[in-house]
Coordinates of C-alpha atoms in Angstrom, one line a residue:
M462 CA 2.1 61.0 44.9
K463 CA 2.1 60.1 41.4
T464 CA 3.9 62.6 38.7
F465 CA 3.1 62.8 35.0
R466 CA 5.9 61.7 32.9
N467 CA 7.8 64.5 31.0
V468 CA 6.1 62.9 27.8
A469 CA 6.6 66.3 25.6
A470 CA 10.3 66.9 26.1
A471 CA 10.6 63.2 25.4
S472 CA 8.7 63.1 22.4
C473 CA 9.9 66.2 21.1
L474 CA 13.2 65.3 19.5
A475 CA 15.2 68.1 18.0
L476 CA 11.6 70.4 17.2
T477 CA 10.0 72.3 19.3
C478 CA 6.3 70.5 20.7
A479 CA 4.4 73.2 18.9
T480 CA 6.8 72.6 14.9
A481 CA 5.9 68.8 16.1
A482 CA 2.1 69.6 16.9
Q483 CA 2.2 71.9 13.4
A484 CA 4.3 68.5 11.1
Q485 CA 1.7 65.9 13.0
E486 CA 3.3 64.2 15.2
L487 CA 1.1 61.2 17.5
R488 CA 1.8 61.1 21.0
I489 CA 0.7 57.2 21.7
G490 CA 1.1 55.9 25.1
L491 CA 1.4 51.9 26.0
Q492 CA 0.5 50.6 29.1
S493 CA 4.8 48.5 29.6
D494 CA 8.2 48.9 26.5
A495 CA 8.1 46.6 23.9
D496 CA 11.1 44.1 23.9
V497 CA 13.2 43.4 20.6
L498 CA 12.3 45.1 17.4
D499 CA 13.1 41.9 15.5
P500 CA 9.7 40.3 14.3
D501 CA 12.2 36.6 14.7
Q502 CA 13.1 37.4 18.5
S503 CA 10.0 39.2 19.5
R504 CA 7.0 38.6 21.4
T505 CA 5.4 41.5 23.6
F506 CA 1.6 42.3 22.4
V507 CA 3.9 46.5 22.8
G508 CA 5.8 45.2 20.2
E509 CA 3.1 44.1 17.3
I510 CA 1.8 47.5 18.4
V511 CA 5.2 49.2 17.0
F512 CA 5.1 46.3 14.1
T513 CA 1.6 47.2 13.0
S514 CA 3.4 50.8 12.0
L515 CA 7.0 49.6 10.9
C516 CA 6.7 46.4 9.2
D517 CA 4.5 45.6 6.5
K518 CA 3.1 41.7 7.1
L519 CA 2.5 39.9 3.6
V520 CA -1.2 40.0 4.5
D521 CA -3.4 41.5 6.8
I522 CA -6.8 41.7 8.9
T523 CA -10.6 43.3 8.7
P524 CA -11.8 44.2 11.1
D525 CA -14.1 41.6 10.6
L526 CA -11.8 39.1 10.7
E527 CA -11.4 38.4 6.8
L528 CA -8.0 38.6 6.0
V529 CA -7.2 41.1 2.9
P530 CA -4.4 42.2 1.5
Q531 CA -1.2 44.5 1.7
L532 CA 2.6 43.1 0.8
A533 CA 1.0 40.4 -1.3
T534 CA -1.8 40.8 -3.6
D535 CA -3.7 38.1 -4.8
W536 CA -2.9 33.7 -3.3
S537 CA -4.1 30.9 -4.2
W538 CA -3.2 26.7 -2.5
N539 CA -2.2 23.6 -4.0
E540 CA -5.2 20.9 -4.8
D541 CA -4.3 18.7 -2.1
A542 CA -3.2 21.9 0.4
T543 CA -0.1 21.8 0.6
A544 CA 1.9 25.0 -1.3
L545 CA 0.6 28.8 -1.0
T546 CA 1.5 31.0 -4.2
F547 CA 1.8 34.3 -2.9
T548 CA 0.8 36.9 -6.3
L549 CA 3.3 39.7 -4.3
R550 CA 2.8 43.9 -4.6
E551 CA 4.9 45.4 -7.3
G552 CA 6.6 49.0 -6.6
V553 CA 7.5 48.2 -2.7
T554 CA 10.6 49.1 -0.9
F555 CA 12.0 48.6 2.1
H556 CA 13.3 51.8 4.4
D557 CA 16.2 51.5 3.4
G558 CA 15.6 51.0 -0.5
T559 CA 16.1 47.3 -1.1
P560 CA 13.0 46.1 -3.2
F561 CA 10.7 44.0 -1.6
D562 CA 10.0 40.6 -4.4
A563 CA 10.0 37.5 -3.8
E564 CA 13.5 36.9 -3.2
A565 CA 13.1 38.5 0.1
V566 CA 10.1 36.8 1.3
A567 CA 12.1 33.8 0.1
Y568 CA 14.9 35.5 2.4
N569 CA 12.0 36.6 5.0
I570 CA 10.6 32.9 5.5
E571 CA 13.9 31.1 6.2
R572 CA 14.7 33.6 8.0
S573 CA 12.2 32.7 10.1
M574 CA 13.3 29.6 10.3
T575 CA 16.5 29.0 11.1
L576 CA 17.7 32.4 12.7
D577 CA 18.7 30.5 16.3
E578 CA 16.7 33.7 18.2
S579 CA 14.0 33.0 16.8
R580 CA 10.3 32.8 17.8
R581 CA 8.9 31.9 14.9
K582 CA 10.7 28.4 14.2
S583 CA 7.5 26.8 15.6
D584 CA 5.1 29.0 13.6
L585 CA 6.2 27.9 10.1
A586 CA 7.0 24.2 11.8
S587 CA 5.3 23.0 8.7
V588 CA 7.1 25.2 5.9
A589 CA 9.3 22.7 3.7
G590 CA 10.6 25.5 1.6
T591 CA 10.6 28.5 -1.1
E592 CA 10.3 28.7 -4.0
V593 CA 10.7 31.7 -6.4
L594 CA 8.1 31.0 -9.4
G595 CA 8.9 35.0 -10.4
P596 CA 10.2 38.2 -9.3
H597 CA 6.5 38.8 -7.3
E598 CA 6.2 35.2 -6.8
V599 CA 6.5 33.3 -4.5
R600 CA 5.6 29.5 -3.0
I601 CA 5.5 27.9 0.3
D602 CA 5.2 24.5 0.4
L603 CA 4.7 22.1 3.1
K604 CA 5.4 19.0 4.7
Q605 CA 2.0 18.9 5.8
P606 CA -1.4 20.5 4.7
D607 CA -1.2 23.6 7.2
A608 CA -5.2 25.6 7.4
A609 CA -2.8 27.8 9.9
L610 CA -0.5 29.0 7.4
L611 CA -1.8 31.5 5.9
T612 CA -3.0 33.4 9.3
E613 CA -0.2 33.8 10.2
M614 CA 1.3 35.6 7.6
A615 CA -1.6 38.3 9.0
N616 CA 1.2 38.0 11.9
R617 CA 4.8 38.3 12.6
P618 CA 5.4 36.0 10.8
G619 CA 4.3 37.8 7.7
M620 CA 6.4 40.3 8.5
M621 CA 8.3 41.9 5.4
I622 CA 12.5 42.9 7.3
S623 CA 15.2 44.1 4.5
P624 CA 16.8 41.1 3.5
T625 CA 20.6 43.7 3.3
A626 CA 20.4 45.6 6.4
A627 CA 19.6 42.4 7.8
R628 CA 22.1 40.1 6.8
K629 CA 24.3 43.0 7.7
A630 CA 22.9 42.9 11.4
G631 CA 22.3 39.8 11.9
A632 CA 20.8 39.1 16.1
D633 CA 21.1 42.8 16.2
F634 CA 18.7 44.0 13.4
G635 CA 16.0 44.4 16.1
L636 CA 18.5 48.0 16.8
D637 CA 18.2 49.6 14.0
P638 CA 15.7 47.2 12.3
V639 CA 14.6 48.3 8.7
C640 CA 11.0 47.2 7.2
S641 CA 9.0 48.5 4.8
G642 CA 5.7 49.7 6.8
P643 CA 4.7 53.2 6.4
F644 CA 6.8 54.0 9.4
R645 CA 11.0 53.8 9.8
F646 CA 12.8 54.4 12.5
A647 CA 13.8 57.0 14.0
D648 CA 15.5 57.1 17.9
R649 CA 14.1 54.5 20.5
V650 CA 15.3 54.9 24.8
A651 CA 14.4 52.6 26.7
Q652 CA 11.9 52.6 29.2
D653 CA 10.8 55.7 27.6
R654 CA 10.4 56.1 23.5
I655 CA 10.5 55.0 20.1
A656 CA 10.3 57.0 18.0
L657 CA 9.8 56.7 14.3
E658 CA 9.1 58.9 11.0
R659 CA 6.9 59.0 7.7
Y660 CA 8.3 56.7 5.0
E661 CA 7.6 59.1 2.2
E662 CA 8.3 56.4 -0.2
Y663 CA 5.3 54.3 1.7
W664 CA 3.7 52.1 -0.9
N665 CA 0.5 53.3 0.3
A666 CA 1.6 56.3 1.5
D667 CA -1.9 58.6 0.8
A668 CA -3.8 56.9 3.6
I669 CA -1.3 58.1 5.7
H670 CA -1.8 61.4 7.4
L671 CA 1.0 61.8 10.0
D672 CA 5.3 62.3 10.0
S673 CA 5.9 60.5 12.8
V674 CA 4.8 58.9 16.5
V675 CA 6.1 58.0 19.1
F676 CA 5.5 55.8 21.0
L677 CA 6.0 56.1 25.5
P678 CA 6.6 53.7 27.9
I679 CA 3.7 54.6 31.3
P680 CA 2.8 51.8 33.1
D681 CA 0.7 53.9 35.4
T682 CA -2.8 53.6 34.2
T683 CA -3.6 56.9 36.3
V684 CA -0.4 59.0 34.7
R685 CA -1.1 57.2 30.9
L686 CA -5.2 58.8 31.3
A687 CA -3.5 62.0 33.2
N688 CA -1.6 62.0 30.3
L689 CA -3.5 62.0 28.1
Q690 CA -6.3 64.1 29.5
S691 CA -3.8 66.6 29.5
G692 CA -2.6 66.6 25.8
D693 CA 0.3 65.7 26.2
I694 CA -0.7 61.8 24.1
Q695 CA -3.1 61.8 22.3
L696 CA -4.3 58.3 21.7
L697 CA -4.0 55.9 25.2
E698 CA -4.0 51.3 24.3
R699 CA -5.9 50.2 26.7
L700 CA -7.8 52.3 29.3
A701 CA -8.2 50.6 32.6
A702 CA -11.5 49.7 32.9
T703 CA -11.5 51.5 36.4
D704 CA -10.9 54.6 34.7
L705 CA -13.6 54.3 31.6
A706 CA -16.4 55.7 33.6
Q707 CA -13.9 59.2 34.2
A708 CA -12.7 59.1 30.4
E709 CA -16.3 58.8 29.4
D710 CA -17.1 61.9 31.6
D711 CA -14.6 64.5 29.7
P712 CA -16.1 66.2 26.7
G713 CA -12.5 65.9 25.1
I714 CA -11.4 62.7 24.6
E715 CA -13.1 59.6 22.6
I716 CA -13.9 56.0 23.7
A717 CA -13.1 52.9 21.6
R718 CA -14.0 49.3 22.0
T719 CA -14.5 45.5 20.9
T720 CA -14.0 42.7 22.0
S721 CA -10.1 41.3 22.2
L722 CA -9.3 38.4 20.5
G723 CA -6.8 37.0 23.9
Y724 CA -6.4 36.4 27.8
Q725 CA -4.9 37.0 30.6
G726 CA -4.0 34.1 32.9
V727 CA -1.3 32.3 34.5
T728 CA 1.6 30.4 33.5
F729 CA 3.2 27.3 35.2
N730 CA 6.9 25.9 35.2
I731 CA 6.3 22.5 34.7
G732 CA 9.9 21.8 33.0
N733 CA 11.6 25.0 32.3
G734 CA 15.2 24.4 34.4
P735 CA 15.5 23.8 36.9
R736 CA 12.9 26.8 38.8
G737 CA 10.7 23.8 36.4
D738 CA 12.0 20.6 39.6
N739 CA 8.8 22.8 42.0
P740 CA 5.5 21.6 43.8
W741 CA 3.8 23.7 41.3
G742 CA 4.7 22.1 38.5
N743 CA 5.8 18.3 39.0
D744 CA 2.0 17.8 41.1
K745 CA -1.2 18.9 38.8
R746 CA -3.2 18.9 41.6
L747 CA -2.1 22.0 43.4
R748 CA -2.4 23.6 39.4
Q749 CA -6.4 23.0 39.8
A750 CA -6.4 23.8 43.3
L751 CA -5.9 27.3 42.1
S752 CA -8.0 27.5 39.1
L753 CA -11.0 26.4 41.8
A754 CA -9.8 29.2 44.6
V755 CA -10.3 32.2 41.6
D756 CA -14.2 33.2 41.3
R757 CA -14.0 34.7 37.6
E758 CA -16.9 36.2 38.1
I759 CA -16.3 38.8 41.2
L760 CA -12.8 38.8 39.4
N761 CA -14.6 40.7 36.5
Q762 CA -16.2 42.8 38.8
V763 CA -14.2 44.3 41.3
V764 CA -10.8 44.9 39.0
F765 CA -12.1 45.4 35.5
E766 CA -16.2 46.6 36.4
G767 CA -18.0 43.6 34.5
A768 CA -15.9 44.7 31.0
F769 CA -14.7 41.5 30.8
T770 CA -15.6 38.4 30.2
P771 CA -13.8 35.3 33.1
A772 CA -12.0 32.6 30.9
N773 CA -10.7 29.5 31.1
Q774 CA -9.2 28.2 27.7
P775 CA -7.7 30.8 24.7
P776 CA -11.1 31.8 23.0
A777 CA -14.4 32.8 24.6
P778 CA -17.5 32.3 24.3
D779 CA -18.5 34.3 21.3
S780 CA -16.2 31.8 18.7
P781 CA -16.5 29.6 17.9
W782 CA -13.7 27.1 18.2
F783 CA -14.7 28.1 22.0
D784 CA -15.5 24.7 24.0
A785 CA -18.4 24.8 25.6
D786 CA -18.1 21.6 28.1
H787 CA -14.6 23.9 29.9
P788 CA -16.5 27.1 30.3
A789 CA -15.4 29.0 33.5
P790 CA -15.4 27.0 36.8
A791 CA -16.9 27.7 39.5
R792 CA -15.9 28.5 42.2
D793 CA -15.2 25.8 44.8
V794 CA -12.6 26.5 47.9
E795 CA -13.5 22.9 50.0
R796 CA -12.4 20.8 46.6
A797 CA -9.2 23.5 46.1
R798 CA -7.9 22.8 50.4
A799 CA -9.0 18.9 49.2
L800 CA -6.3 19.0 46.9
L801 CA -4.4 20.6 49.0
A802 CA -4.5 18.0 51.0
E803 CA -4.5 15.4 48.5
A804 CA -1.0 16.0 46.9
G805 CA 0.3 16.4 50.6
Y806 CA -0.6 19.7 52.0
P807 CA -3.4 19.7 54.5
D808 CA -1.9 23.3 56.3
G809 CA -1.3 24.8 52.1
L810 CA 1.4 26.2 50.9
T811 CA 3.5 29.2 48.5
L812 CA 2.9 30.2 45.8
E813 CA 5.5 33.2 44.2
V814 CA 4.1 35.2 40.7
Q815 CA 5.7 37.0 38.6
V816 CA 3.9 40.3 38.0
P817 CA 4.1 42.8 35.6
N818 CA 4.0 46.3 37.0
T819 CA 1.6 47.8 35.5
T820 CA -1.8 48.7 37.4
E821 CA -4.1 46.3 36.4
P822 CA -2.2 42.4 36.3
M823 CA -0.7 44.2 39.9
Q824 CA -4.3 44.5 41.1
L825 CA -5.3 41.1 39.5
M826 CA -2.8 38.9 41.4
Q827 CA -4.6 40.9 44.9
V828 CA -7.3 40.0 44.2
V829 CA -6.8 36.8 43.7
Q830 CA -3.5 36.1 46.0
A831 CA -6.8 37.2 48.5
M832 CA -9.1 34.3 47.3
A833 CA -6.9 31.5 47.4
S834 CA -5.7 32.7 50.7
E835 CA -8.4 30.9 52.0
A836 CA -8.1 27.4 50.1
G837 CA -4.1 27.8 52.0
I838 CA -2.2 29.2 48.7
D839 CA 0.4 32.1 50.3
I840 CA 0.4 34.1 46.9
Q841 CA 4.2 36.2 47.2
I842 CA 4.1 38.3 44.1
T843 CA 7.1 39.6 42.6
A844 CA 6.2 42.5 40.6
K845 CA 8.7 43.0 37.2
E846 CA 8.5 46.0 33.9
F847 CA 7.6 43.2 31.5
A848 CA 10.1 43.1 29.6
T849 CA 12.6 41.7 32.5
L850 CA 9.0 38.7 33.4
L851 CA 9.4 37.9 29.7
Q852 CA 13.5 37.5 29.7
D853 CA 13.3 35.9 33.0
Q854 CA 9.9 33.6 31.8
T855 CA 12.0 32.4 28.8
A856 CA 14.9 31.6 30.5
G857 CA 12.4 29.7 33.1
D858 CA 13.3 32.1 36.1
F859 CA 9.6 32.1 37.6
T860 CA 7.4 29.2 38.8
A861 CA 4.8 31.2 38.6
S862 CA 3.9 34.4 35.5
Q863 CA 0.7 35.8 35.2
V864 CA 0.6 36.4 31.5
G865 CA -1.6 36.4 28.8
W866 CA -1.5 37.1 24.8
S867 CA -3.0 39.3 23.2
G868 CA -4.6 36.5 20.1
Y869 CA -4.4 35.8 16.8
V870 CA -7.5 34.7 13.5
D871 CA -7.3 31.1 13.7
P872 CA -6.8 29.0 16.9
S873 CA -3.5 27.3 16.1
A874 CA -2.3 30.6 16.6
N875 CA -3.4 31.2 20.6
L876 CA -2.4 27.4 21.3
H877 CA 0.1 25.1 19.5
Q878 CA 2.7 27.5 20.0
F879 CA 2.2 28.1 23.8
V880 CA 1.4 23.6 24.9
T881 CA 3.7 21.7 22.5
T882 CA 6.9 20.6 23.0
D883 CA 9.5 21.9 20.7
G884 CA 6.4 25.3 20.5
G885 CA 8.0 29.2 19.9
I886 CA 6.6 30.6 23.5
N887 CA 6.1 26.8 25.5
D888 CA 8.2 29.1 28.7
A889 CA 5.8 26.5 30.8
R890 CA 8.7 23.8 29.2
Y891 CA 4.8 22.4 28.6
G892 CA 5.2 18.1 27.1
N893 CA 2.1 16.0 26.5
P894 CA 2.2 13.4 22.5
E895 CA -1.4 13.7 22.2
I896 CA -1.4 17.0 23.4
D897 CA 1.3 17.9 20.6
R898 CA -0.6 15.1 17.6
L899 CA -3.8 16.5 18.2
L900 CA -2.6 19.7 17.4
D901 CA -0.7 18.6 14.9
A902 CA -3.1 17.4 13.2
A903 CA -5.9 20.1 14.0
R904 CA -2.9 22.2 11.9
A905 CA -2.8 19.7 8.9
T906 CA -6.7 19.1 7.8
T907 CA -9.1 21.8 6.6
V908 CA -12.2 21.1 7.6
T909 CA -13.4 22.9 10.4
E910 CA -15.8 20.4 12.5
E911 CA -12.2 18.5 12.4
R912 CA -10.5 21.1 13.8
K913 CA -12.8 22.3 16.2
A914 CA -13.5 18.0 17.4
L915 CA -9.2 17.3 17.7
Y916 CA -9.1 21.3 19.6
D917 CA -11.5 19.8 22.0
A918 CA -10.3 16.8 22.5
A919 CA -6.4 18.5 23.2
R920 CA -8.9 20.5 26.1
D921 CA -10.1 17.5 27.2
I922 CA -6.2 17.0 28.3
L923 CA -5.4 20.5 29.0
V924 CA -8.4 21.5 32.2
D925 CA -6.6 18.5 33.7
E926 CA -3.7 19.0 33.9
A927 CA -3.4 22.6 34.2
P928 CA -0.5 24.3 32.9
L929 CA -1.7 27.5 31.9
V930 CA -4.7 28.3 34.1
Y931 CA -6.4 30.7 32.1
L932 CA -8.5 33.6 33.8
Y933 CA -10.6 36.4 31.6
H934 CA -10.8 37.1 27.9
P935 CA -10.1 41.4 27.8
T936 CA -12.3 43.8 26.4
W937 CA -9.8 46.7 24.1
L938 CA -10.6 50.1 25.6
W939 CA -8.8 52.6 23.2
A940 CA -9.4 56.9 24.3
M941 CA -8.5 59.5 22.5
R942 CA -8.2 63.2 22.3
E943 CA -11.0 64.5 20.1
E944 CA -8.4 66.1 18.0
L945 CA -7.4 62.8 16.8
S946 CA -9.8 61.3 13.4
G947 CA -9.6 58.5 11.6
F948 CA -9.0 55.8 14.5
T949 CA -10.9 52.0 13.3
P950 CA -10.4 49.0 16.0
Y951 CA -9.7 46.3 15.5
P952 CA -10.0 42.8 17.3
D953 CA -6.1 42.0 17.8
G954 CA -5.6 45.3 19.2
R955 CA -3.3 46.9 16.8
I956 CA -3.1 50.0 16.2
R957 CA -3.2 50.8 11.8
L958 CA -2.9 54.6 11.1
E959 CA -4.2 54.4 8.3
G960 CA -6.3 57.2 8.1
V961 CA -5.8 58.7 11.1
R962 CA -5.5 62.6 11.8
L963 CA -5.0 65.4 13.7
G964 CA -7.5 69.0 13.7
D965 CA -8.2 69.0 10.8

């Protein structure tokens, strides 16, 4: 029997619930708990949701995916696109009172590039260094042109943290993060809540109408919706497609949706430690067989009520970066069996897949499991809390992992860091010099047609070698109480709280 989590008790902190409500406390139900609250070390999508309220970036995006100012008010490239100069917003401070200025930007870029634990190194691999040109002007110098760099500044590489706090805390910065966003860190209890409070000195304070925001991990989609219906949370991120009809029938709930920039799939351990030395990591034919064993359209209908889009690559079919030569493949069980036999497994073999212990990923892999069994693939599902799954994936303690990516505007950010040899999130430890060459070249040109041709050439190789098997592109679904207003859906799935109100 399912039970509601005691969200109200968890979120009221030192206040009574009535006082918290009067004080405009927004409670958001998350699909899982965030990992470390350090933009340089973090990798979870829910972490990015928290960072959107906690840590401003140099630039941001609009719902139409245009880049707009945030901490930087203007930017320009030099003639050969090897230097990017930012003019910075004046009068901004970090939550500890440290001024935000050009020196702070230079520090942040250097930290992202040099911190041992940083996952942003591959994002900034083209950066040679920075030059402080004035109190509020800084230049990023590049080793070669990098068409993706500006859009990276709208993501975690562009999130600014307090140099004072970061120097003091080192790798433990995430325990008490200090940024410059609309809300400051107040409290965290792992697997229970992350509480933020309004930063009164925020540069755009007039757009913030909430006094606090509490993020509550509630992995079970049914329980998450029940908490929304009862009013214990006011906003739910990633409403399950199977719960959409129920939510739409509730007069006290409103729905917002938009197409995601990301994907979900299966990542294989190709060479990450001793566990990478396994049949699935050593023979691409086995990975191809799994891909052919799955009917992605049926998967979409059964698990997601047809609300999502079948996938075979990072960009969705409506993206200008989509490679039409490689649409989602049709299911071919006989070919899958033949590939297993060619690889020396005519009687089939077992594949252990670690899966987040939340509702939709488990349902997804159970359907994949049933499909794969018809081709002779016995999938063993190992359910893990999401942050633990990522830790094990990073450490190489996995054979295959059901995982995805929320997606960024530029195609480089959705591919380069996952499949280049030194990619910051290349947990497969897949390496191919030709892939490195193609994807580095795609970063180094700003001509869209040239970039598209390079990505298409890389896709030819990646479809064949299949270090990642893509399954679907999500549609973001948010559900909220009717008393919440001002919410705007963004294709990157982040929750921006400017203009959001509770009640009148």
